[in-house]
Amino acid sequence: MIEPEKGRTRIVIEGVKPEIDGGRFPIKRIIGDRVVVETDIFADGHDVLSAVLLYRKESDPNWTEAPMEFLVNDRWRGSFVVTELGRYRYTFTAWVDHFKSWQQNLAKKAEAKQDVSVDFLEGAQLIEEASQRATKRDTQTMQGWVESLRSNQKSKSTKTRLALSDKVAAIMAKYSDRRFATTYSKELVVLVDREKARFSTWYEMFPRSCAPEPGRHGTFKGCEARLPYISGMGFDVLYFPPIHPIGHTSRKGKTNVPKAKSGDPGTPWAIGSEEGGHKAVHPQLGTLEDFRSFIAKAREYGIEVALDLAFQCSPDHPYVKEHPEWFRWRADRTVQYAENPPKKYQDIYPLEFETDNWQNLWEELKSVALFWIEQGVRIFRVDNPHTKPFAFWEWLIGGIKKHYPDVLFLSEAFTRPKIMYQLAKLGFSQSYTYFTWRNVKWELTQYFTELTQTDVCEFFRPNLWPNTPDILSDYLRDGGRPAFMTRLVLAATLGANYGIYGPAFELCENRRRDTVSEEYLDSEKYELKRWDIESPNSLRDFITRVNRIRRENPALQSDLSLRFHSVDNEQLIWYSKCTGDLSNIILVVVNLDYRYKQSGWVDLSLEELGLDPNKPYKAYDLLADATYQWQGRRNYVELDPQKIPAHIFRVLQVVTT
Amino acid sequence: MIEPEKGRTRIVIEGVKPEIDGGRFPIKRIIGDRVVVETDIFADGHDVLSAVLLYRKESDPNWTEAPMEFLVNDRWRGSFVVTELGRYRYTFTAWVDHFKSWQQNLAKKAEAKQDVSVDFLEGAQLIEEASQRATKRDTQTMQGWVESLRSNQKSKSTKTRLALSDKVAAIMAKYSDRRFATTYSKELVVLVDREKARFSTWYEMFPRSCAPEPGRHGTFKGCEARLPYISGMGFDVLYFPPIHPIGHTSRKGKTNVPKAKSGDPGTPWAIGSEEGGHKAVHPQLGTLEDFRSFIAKAREYGIEVALDLAFQCSPDHPYVKEHPEWFRWRADRTVQYAENPPKKYQDIYPLEFETDNWQNLWEELKSVALFWIEQGVRIFRVDNPHTKPFAFWEWLIGGIKKHYPDVLFLSEAFTRPKIMYQLAKLGFSQSYTYFTWRNVKWELTQYFTELTQTDVCEFFRPNLWPNTPDILSDYLRDGGRPAFMTRLVLAATLGANYGIYGPAFELCENRRRDTVSEEYLDSEKYELKRWDIESPNSLRDFITRVNRIRRENPALQSDLSLRFHSVDNEQLIWYSKCTGDLSNIILVVVNLDYRYKQSGWVDLSLEELGLDPNKPYKAYDLLADATYQWQGRRNYVELDPQKIPAHIFRVLQVVTT
């Protein structure tokens, strides 16, 4: 009828922040981060409360306690540092603290000069009870206090001073009566990743286009020659589209025509042939051994290789014969190819996750990821995760990270917002975003405020791509070189994680196949390309400079401090990032208009950035290597898209001695 | 390893609104209300989904299904009507609908003039499978469709028309394949109260001050003579402070002095004497039989009697002898009286809820409420609920409402916001608010927006009191009669539930005991009063008019439609309430300045209220019985506190024929 253990637990713990979907999903942090959590804690009546935060590595059964601090309006805060990769759990315990309540009442009564002789006896009783829980040594000390409080020899003021002393408070806190403590009903989880989850600079490249001579199929060996170029620009993740054998049946030709000509290489996403499936290497790229060597070589250049997990098959994939039950068979005894009516992708068979044999399908797909992990891969870019069941990803990523907590997964889900967020919640380390299509000030401001200033930032790590092999945006097509510079600066400073599809990007490739789609003219998805990376028009040096600025300024290595500021020109966007201690403050202003010079007065809340509004400060433009002496909240800027369409300032207060 | 039942349930259901603290607490509704709920529902891929809302009375094991409608951005909406008092449960089920997906693809392919011959065969197969779950009669119909779709005789357009027809859709929806359906992980609760929980008009009165001659102690019989007066003003709840025997020990004298003189009646909140405790009637008020008669008499006047549940005892309460373990004993073997240092309340002993014997204390207190319920009481005003454990109230109110779902509890917790909200969440039907101290425009606007436009409105029903026996606000003290009129109009129109402490209120009693406290001079809490209710200065007629306006205008009988509008004078506040169908629209403008006449231009979004901005409309002032012909969004008003400090307009479009 009445639950016996509930009757005397008087505390309510609620309103925990962060807490994703009532604790259903973990929050995400990076190793070394301090996890700060707040919660409402209150009880009936006017007693004083005590509260602690409990945390542990998930694998460790023992909790560690961290103190909680009372803020205001029944709000409390606690924190702990995560020092290992993997999952931590945390929760809260709070209790009515009768000794602290007694101290508070005693202080008030003493101040009002009321009789407190009975109060001293009650305090003595509380200390005596607590001493039952104490070490021998503390018991002795406490017994002394009990005697003092009961003594007729001691004065009221001596007893009051003792009762309210720090030493009494400290010992009594150790032995506080927690019999009726309330522990929060949920254990919440923090998922701790390595730093690259938060700060990474990606370069996407088709290895088959890296041959030294025109018309030749590139190889991993050939890609090695490209490493100094990529590393020199400052990229630290090199992402390859699928490197597996490509199917022949219904292979797509150049520019995505339905029938390939002889010699057409097909799209790398049509995975599998008689030469193997997801665990095989395309023979023209080299051997598995070559791939492992390439990974090692890349590592020497500070580059990690990311592979594509594209769980779909060409009609020639070994799975089709070995596991026909993993595909959807039509009424005419053919396998259902991918389609999004009226579009048809005859060279690709989706996997049928509603198969009765789904459990061994799941296991097989996990074994694909594990296979590449064994070759040394630690980052996967996952193709279209939103067309596979959510539960599958939670199981696959959770299972893999249990053994390999350093593995990262990038979700390539260009789809509806709730689905993108759901994938991030259930385990993806980073996610593609709508940045690719957000070009004007209000939409960039609104979107990046949502990503960085709401609960979304607890689970969704944006990775910003101005282009991909599938997407040449209107903005890049129309704006040419100035637009490429603008989008690069935006991606690299709005996002601590960003990437480009190169060399198309640095060479400002902006020709479209037609006027209706976003596809490139002569898309690299369907043919070998030869890029003139030494072109004098390349943005190589500009990219190199931007990436160096990112490496040298920790403010740009996280997204949570992003704040937009006001500027009196709709074509200019103006924002800041800074480190928690304000030792590194970066201000960025970008001209979004690739046609005309734009100028305006940028406004800044100096106090928020720890700057004295009455003193001048220096704004070094890290892009142009120029210094401005600024004063006050409003300053003038002018940006010419034909030169450099942005300033990236590092700000320093001028110290006057 | 993989949970077998999870593998093929592809749907996510999240973001349910309303849902209080992850479903920990019910939302509240009134009998006859339509409960409207929204939720995100989505799956991987591009399939079409189906979803239903499931609901039932908590006591009924069988769910009823209501359809859910897709809105936009993965958001769905469903609703159901609550027709009985008590608790309802509801949840959601959704599934990937392969037949609807098939229909959608067929339509697209047909439009693109693609070959759909295999699609017809697949549709036939889906219908054939569904017919396994169908009634005999439907099976026959479905078999006919299967044959048509497989027939070589029928044209493509005939088959397409059949496949996309309403009749096929209707039957297939009945037999949809729900094998892999997802049901939301929680069952949510709606608590359904009677209408008075939402709309009630309270009058607080000390029955002992109702004697026909001065100096005599009032009786229930004497109170009967006051019923026409109270009912005539339009009140429908009459709330009595505690009606129990009052203790003698440490009884407080007039104006709360520590020692009563002989003949001083004491405060009714010092409950219990040798004449009985919480289940007894103060002998000077009459007998239990008298009280029951009074309840019956009041009912004839349309008035419900509300009693005070004040769980505390005078030192003479029988509990002190019978259950010494329910009190806190001090080190000097005295019982701890109530105190909030340095304040002392020696005439009142709090109950000790941390007693080992708490279970029988809880049962006894519940039996007190049940005792008065048996006498016919259905409304309780609960004194200081925030000084008793939360779990106790949830248990007491939950237990009582299980058998008496028509009983209402008003929480008198003037304390911190989170505690007030917690009490409402765990069962209180109505709550006192900070209205008593909110006087200027920005704070009224902010507070009532929080109460009516956030989740708070799902569980917290405000009951607005401009005064109580403990609180004579600065505003009423300083402003006199115009201030009383202003506060009455605000309480009666901002709150569908409101109350006054009379006759102090209608007689504009504004004398304070001293300059530091909010207490009345010669507070009725400590002495018998004789009020001159026939005074010509009484607000009786004004109150009568305001309450009639409330009764005649359903817009004022709920709080959820409250919206504040802009007016160009900080001393004027301007807001509206309307019924859902806009058949009753009330606009209120109040002059918050009790000293000076104030005027301004009130602004209105006419479209939101269903008014044609290009046509004139009539604003009837229901207080002054005057009609204004208005046009456009801005109109002029002028309010003189020496006359009537407010307009309450009913708005009607002028229909031009």
PDB file of N, CA, C and O in Angstrom, chain A residues 435-478:
ATOM      1  N   PHE A 435      24.765  22.515 -43.657  1.00  0.00           N
ATOM      2  CA  PHE A 435      25.661  23.625 -43.999  1.00  0.00           C
ATOM      3  C   PHE A 435      25.812  23.770 -45.507  1.00  0.00           C
ATOM      4  O   PHE A 435      25.836  24.874 -46.041  1.00  0.00           O
ATOM      5  N   THR A 436      25.898  22.622 -46.182  1.00  0.00           N
ATOM      6  CA  THR A 436      26.108  22.603 -47.631  1.00  0.00           C
ATOM      7  C   THR A 436      25.149  23.536 -48.379  1.00  0.00           C
ATOM      8  O   THR A 436      25.487  24.075 -49.420  1.00  0.00           O
ATOM      9  N   TRP A 437      23.935  23.715 -47.822  1.00  0.00           N
ATOM     10  CA  TRP A 437      22.940  24.556 -48.511  1.00  0.00           C
ATOM     11  C   TRP A 437      22.560  25.823 -47.737  1.00  0.00           C
ATOM     12  O   TRP A 437      21.584  26.481 -48.059  1.00  0.00           O
ATOM     13  N   ARG A 438      23.263  26.124 -46.674  1.00  0.00           N
ATOM     14  CA  ARG A 438      22.924  27.321 -45.892  1.00  0.00           C
ATOM     15  C   ARG A 438      23.901  28.431 -46.276  1.00  0.00           C
ATOM     16  O   ARG A 438      25.085  28.350 -45.936  1.00  0.00           O
ATOM     17  N   ASN A 439      23.373  29.446 -46.973  1.00  0.00           N
ATOM     18  CA  ASN A 439      24.264  30.448 -47.555  1.00  0.00           C
ATOM     19  C   ASN A 439      24.070  31.862 -47.025  1.00  0.00           C
ATOM     20  O   ASN A 439      25.003  32.640 -47.051  1.00  0.00           O
ATOM     21  N   VAL A 440      22.860  32.188 -46.571  1.00  0.00           N
ATOM     22  CA  VAL A 440      22.634  33.577 -46.181  1.00  0.00           C
ATOM     23  C   VAL A 440      22.685  33.702 -44.652  1.00  0.00           C
ATOM     24  O   VAL A 440      22.605  32.709 -43.926  1.00  0.00           O
ATOM     25  N   LYS A 441      22.822  34.939 -44.209  1.00  0.00           N
ATOM     26  CA  LYS A 441      23.132  35.161 -42.799  1.00  0.00           C
ATOM     27  C   LYS A 441      22.100  34.576 -41.846  1.00  0.00           C
ATOM     28  O   LYS A 441      22.458  33.881 -40.897  1.00  0.00           O
ATOM     29  N   TRP A 442      20.808  34.870 -42.096  1.00  0.00           N
ATOM     30  CA  TRP A 442      19.820  34.428 -41.099  1.00  0.00           C
ATOM     31  C   TRP A 442      19.781  32.910 -40.989  1.00  0.00           C
ATOM     32  O   TRP A 442      19.644  32.359 -39.898  1.00  0.00           O
ATOM     33  N   GLU A 443      19.937  32.204 -42.122  1.00  0.00           N
ATOM     34  CA  GLU A 443      19.832  30.752 -42.027  1.00  0.00           C
ATOM     35  C   GLU A 443      21.086  30.129 -41.408  1.00  0.00           C
ATOM     36  O   GLU A 443      21.000  29.164 -40.659  1.00  0.00           O
ATOM     37  N   LEU A 444      22.250  30.698 -41.680  1.00  0.00           N
ATOM     38  CA  LEU A 444      23.465  30.212 -41.012  1.00  0.00           C
ATOM     39  C   LEU A 444      23.383  30.465 -39.506  1.00  0.00           C
ATOM     40  O   LEU A 444      23.708  29.595 -38.696  1.00  0.00           O
ATOM     41  N   THR A 445      22.922  31.657 -39.154  1.00  0.00           N
ATOM     42  CA  THR A 445      22.836  32.022 -37.741  1.00  0.00           C
ATOM     43  C   THR A 445      21.859  31.112 -36.998  1.00  0.00           C
ATOM     44  O   THR A 445      22.164  30.549 -35.945  1.00  0.00           O
ATOM     45  N   GLN A 446      20.678  30.939 -37.588  1.00  0.00           N
ATOM     46  CA  GLN A 446      19.656  30.118 -36.953  1.00  0.00           C
ATOM     47  C   GLN A 446      20.127  28.662 -36.816  1.00  0.00           C
ATOM     48  O   GLN A 446      20.016  28.052 -35.753  1.00  0.00           O
ATOM     49  N   TYR A 447      20.692  28.129 -37.885  1.00  0.00           N
ATOM     50  CA  TYR A 447      21.080  26.727 -37.875  1.00  0.00           C
ATOM     51  C   TYR A 447      22.229  26.471 -36.896  1.00  0.00           C
ATOM     52  O   TYR A 447      22.179  25.533 -36.094  1.00  0.00           O
ATOM     53  N   PHE A 448      23.238  27.316 -36.926  1.00  0.00           N
ATOM     54  CA  PHE A 448      24.383  27.052 -36.046  1.00  0.00           C
ATOM     55  C   PHE A 448      24.097  27.412 -34.596  1.00  0.00           C
ATOM     56  O   PHE A 448      24.748  26.889 -33.687  1.00  0.00           O
ATOM     57  N   THR A 449      23.112  28.260 -34.360  1.00  0.00           N
ATOM     58  CA  THR A 449      22.674  28.486 -32.983  1.00  0.00           C
ATOM     59  C   THR A 449      21.984  27.223 -32.475  1.00  0.00           C
ATOM     60  O   THR A 449      22.233  26.763 -31.361  1.00  0.00           O
ATOM     61  N   GLU A 450      21.146  26.616 -33.309  1.00  0.00           N
ATOM     62  CA  GLU A 450      20.500  25.355 -32.920  1.00  0.00           C
ATOM     63  C   GLU A 450      21.546  24.259 -32.653  1.00  0.00           C
ATOM     64  O   GLU A 450      21.441  23.519 -31.671  1.00  0.00           O
ATOM     65  N   LEU A 451      22.547  24.170 -33.500  1.00  0.00           N
ATOM     66  CA  LEU A 451      23.533  23.090 -33.353  1.00  0.00           C
ATOM     67  C   LEU A 451      24.433  23.269 -32.133  1.00  0.00           C
ATOM     68  O   LEU A 451      24.912  22.295 -31.566  1.00  0.00           O
ATOM     69  N   THR A 452      24.685  24.524 -31.752  1.00  0.00           N
ATOM     70  CA  THR A 452      25.691  24.744 -30.706  1.00  0.00           C
ATOM     71  C   THR A 452      25.127  25.253 -29.383  1.00  0.00           C
ATOM     72  O   THR A 452      25.805  25.152 -28.363  1.00  0.00           O
ATOM     73  N   GLN A 453      23.899  25.812 -29.380  1.00  0.00           N
ATOM     74  CA  GLN A 453      23.395  26.441 -28.148  1.00  0.00           C
ATOM     75  C   GLN A 453      22.173  25.733 -27.581  1.00  0.00           C
ATOM     76  O   GLN A 453      21.546  26.243 -26.656  1.00  0.00           O
ATOM     77  N   THR A 454      21.774  24.610 -28.126  1.00  0.00           N
ATOM     78  CA  THR A 454      20.651  23.847 -27.577  1.00  0.00           C
ATOM     79  C   THR A 454      21.162  22.456 -27.177  1.00  0.00           C
ATOM     80  O   THR A 454      22.350  22.148 -27.373  1.00  0.00           O
ATOM     81  N   ASP A 455      20.268  21.617 -26.666  1.00  0.00           N
ATOM     82  CA  ASP A 455      20.641  20.253 -26.299  1.00  0.00           C
ATOM     83  C   ASP A 455      21.288  19.480 -27.442  1.00  0.00           C
ATOM     84  O   ASP A 455      21.971  18.484 -27.206  1.00  0.00           O
ATOM     85  N   VAL A 456      21.049  19.919 -28.669  1.00  0.00           N
ATOM     86  CA  VAL A 456      21.633  19.231 -29.825  1.00  0.00           C
ATOM     87  C   VAL A 456      23.141  19.089 -29.665  1.00  0.00           C
ATOM     88  O   VAL A 456      23.731  18.063 -30.028  1.00  0.00           O
ATOM     89  N   CYS A 457      23.793  20.091 -29.069  1.00  0.00           N
ATOM     90  CA  CYS A 457      25.256  20.041 -28.952  1.00  0.00           C
ATOM     91  C   CYS A 457      25.726  18.939 -28.016  1.00  0.00           C
ATOM     92  O   CYS A 457      26.908  18.611 -27.992  1.00  0.00           O
ATOM     93  N   GLU A 458      24.823  18.358 -27.244  1.00  0.00           N
ATOM     94  CA  GLU A 458      25.210  17.286 -26.328  1.00  0.00           C
ATOM     95  C   GLU A 458      25.431  15.957 -27.044  1.00  0.00           C
ATOM     96  O   GLU A 458      26.068  15.062 -26.501  1.00  0.00           O
ATOM     97  N   PHE A 459      24.817  15.809 -28.245  1.00  0.00           N
ATOM     98  CA  PHE A 459      24.910  14.506 -28.911  1.00  0.00           C
ATOM     99  C   PHE A 459      25.279  14.587 -30.391  1.00  0.00           C
ATOM    100  O   PHE A 459      25.666  13.585 -30.977  1.00  0.00           O
ATOM    101  N   PHE A 460      25.154  15.755 -30.999  1.00  0.00           N
ATOM    102  CA  PHE A 460      25.333  15.881 -32.453  1.00  0.00           C
ATOM    103  C   PHE A 460      26.573  16.725 -32.718  1.00  0.00           C
ATOM    104  O   PHE A 460      26.607  17.893 -32.352  1.00  0.00           O
ATOM    105  N   ARG A 461      27.611  16.100 -33.326  1.00  0.00           N
ATOM    106  CA  ARG A 461      28.815  16.856 -33.652  1.00  0.00           C
ATOM    107  C   ARG A 461      28.821  17.135 -35.154  1.00  0.00           C
ATOM    108  O   ARG A 461      29.005  16.231 -35.962  1.00  0.00           O
ATOM    109  N   PRO A 462      28.636  18.384 -35.543  1.00  0.00           N
ATOM    110  CA  PRO A 462      28.539  18.717 -36.960  1.00  0.00           C
ATOM    111  C   PRO A 462      29.884  18.536 -37.675  1.00  0.00           C
ATOM    112  O   PRO A 462      30.930  18.827 -37.105  1.00  0.00           O
ATOM    113  N   ASN A 463      29.825  18.062 -38.888  1.00  0.00           N
ATOM    114  CA  ASN A 463      31.002  18.017 -39.759  1.00  0.00           C
ATOM    115  C   ASN A 463      30.568  18.720 -41.046  1.00  0.00           C
ATOM    116  O   ASN A 463      29.637  18.271 -41.731  1.00  0.00           O
ATOM    117  N   LEU A 464      31.213  19.813 -41.364  1.00  0.00           N
ATOM    118  CA  LEU A 464      30.725  20.728 -42.405  1.00  0.00           C
ATOM    119  C   LEU A 464      31.430  20.493 -43.738  1.00  0.00           C
ATOM    120  O   LEU A 464      32.664  20.549 -43.798  1.00  0.00           O
ATOM    121  N   TRP A 465      30.642  20.254 -44.764  1.00  0.00           N
ATOM    122  CA  TRP A 465      31.181  19.999 -46.099  1.00  0.00           C
ATOM    123  C   TRP A 465      30.615  21.014 -47.085  1.00  0.00           C
ATOM    124  O   TRP A 465      29.422  20.993 -47.362  1.00  0.00           O
ATOM    125  N   PRO A 466      31.480  21.858 -47.680  1.00  0.00           N
ATOM    126  CA  PRO A 466      30.975  22.782 -48.700  1.00  0.00           C
ATOM    127  C   PRO A 466      30.625  22.051 -49.997  1.00  0.00           C
ATOM    128  O   PRO A 466      29.769  22.513 -50.753  1.00  0.00           O
ATOM    129  N   ASN A 467      31.295  20.937 -50.252  1.00  0.00           N
ATOM    130  CA  ASN A 467      30.962  20.139 -51.444  1.00  0.00           C
ATOM    131  C   ASN A 467      31.143  18.660 -51.144  1.00  0.00           C
ATOM    132  O   ASN A 467      31.774  18.313 -50.131  1.00  0.00           O
ATOM    133  N   THR A 468      30.531  17.805 -51.959  1.00  0.00           N
ATOM    134  CA  THR A 468      30.771  16.357 -51.916  1.00  0.00           C
ATOM    135  C   THR A 468      30.736  15.896 -53.372  1.00  0.00           C
ATOM    136  O   THR A 468      30.340  16.673 -54.250  1.00  0.00           O
ATOM    137  N   PRO A 469      31.115  14.654 -53.650  1.00  0.00           N
ATOM    138  CA  PRO A 469      31.049  14.212 -55.060  1.00  0.00           C
ATOM    139  C   PRO A 469      29.628  14.296 -55.621  1.00  0.00           C
ATOM    140  O   PRO A 469      29.457  14.397 -56.834  1.00  0.00           O
ATOM    141  N   ASP A 470      28.624  14.284 -54.767  1.00  0.00           N
ATOM    142  CA  ASP A 470      27.233  14.365 -55.226  1.00  0.00           C
ATOM    143  C   ASP A 470      26.708  15.787 -55.284  1.00  0.00           C
ATOM    144  O   ASP A 470      25.670  16.033 -55.881  1.00  0.00           O
ATOM    145  N   ILE A 471      27.351  16.701 -54.567  1.00  0.00           N
ATOM    146  CA  ILE A 471      26.738  18.023 -54.376  1.00  0.00           C
ATOM    147  C   ILE A 471      27.684  19.152 -54.737  1.00  0.00           C
ATOM    148  O   ILE A 471      28.672  19.420 -54.040  1.00  0.00           O
ATOM    149  N   LEU A 472      27.383  19.787 -55.880  1.00  0.00           N
ATOM    150  CA  LEU A 472      28.000  21.064 -56.208  1.00  0.00           C
ATOM    151  C   LEU A 472      26.887  22.090 -56.033  1.00  0.00           C
ATOM    152  O   LEU A 472      25.956  22.145 -56.833  1.00  0.00           O
ATOM    153  N   SER A 473      26.968  22.875 -54.960  1.00  0.00           N
ATOM    154  CA  SER A 473      25.837  23.749 -54.617  1.00  0.00           C
ATOM    155  C   SER A 473      25.698  24.898 -55.606  1.00  0.00           C
ATOM    156  O   SER A 473      26.638  25.259 -56.310  1.00  0.00           O
ATOM    157  N   ASP A 474      24.517  25.483 -55.652  1.00  0.00           N
ATOM    158  CA  ASP A 474      24.271  26.656 -56.506  1.00  0.00           C
ATOM    159  C   ASP A 474      25.283  27.759 -56.206  1.00  0.00           C
ATOM    160  O   ASP A 474      25.784  28.436 -57.102  1.00  0.00           O
ATOM    161  N   TYR A 475      25.560  27.927 -54.922  1.00  0.00           N
ATOM    162  CA  TYR A 475      26.422  29.028 -54.487  1.00  0.00           C
ATOM    163  C   TYR A 475      27.819  28.884 -55.079  1.00  0.00           C
ATOM    164  O   TYR A 475      28.392  29.834 -55.603  1.00  0.00           O
ATOM    165  N   LEU A 476      28.353  27.661 -55.007  1.00  0.00           N
ATOM    166  CA  LEU A 476      29.694  27.439 -55.566  1.00  0.00           C
ATOM    167  C   LEU A 476      29.656  27.546 -57.097  1.00  0.00           C
ATOM    168  O   LEU A 476      30.540  28.141 -57.708  1.00  0.00           O
ATOM    169  N   ARG A 477      28.620  26.966 -57.697  1.00  0.00           N
ATOM    170  CA  ARG A 477      28.503  27.032 -59.162  1.00  0.00           C
ATOM    171  C   ARG A 477      28.490  28.487 -59.623  1.00  0.00           C
ATOM    172  O   ARG A 477      29.217  28.879 -60.535  1.00  0.00           O
ATOM    173  N   ASP A 478      27.683  29.311 -58.964  1.00  0.00           N
ATOM    174  CA  ASP A 478      27.494  30.683 -59.428  1.00  0.00           C
ATOM    175  C   ASP A 478      28.630  31.614 -59.017  1.00  0.00           C
ATOM    176  O   ASP A 478      28.926  32.572 -59.725  1.00  0.00           O
TER     177      ASP A 478
END
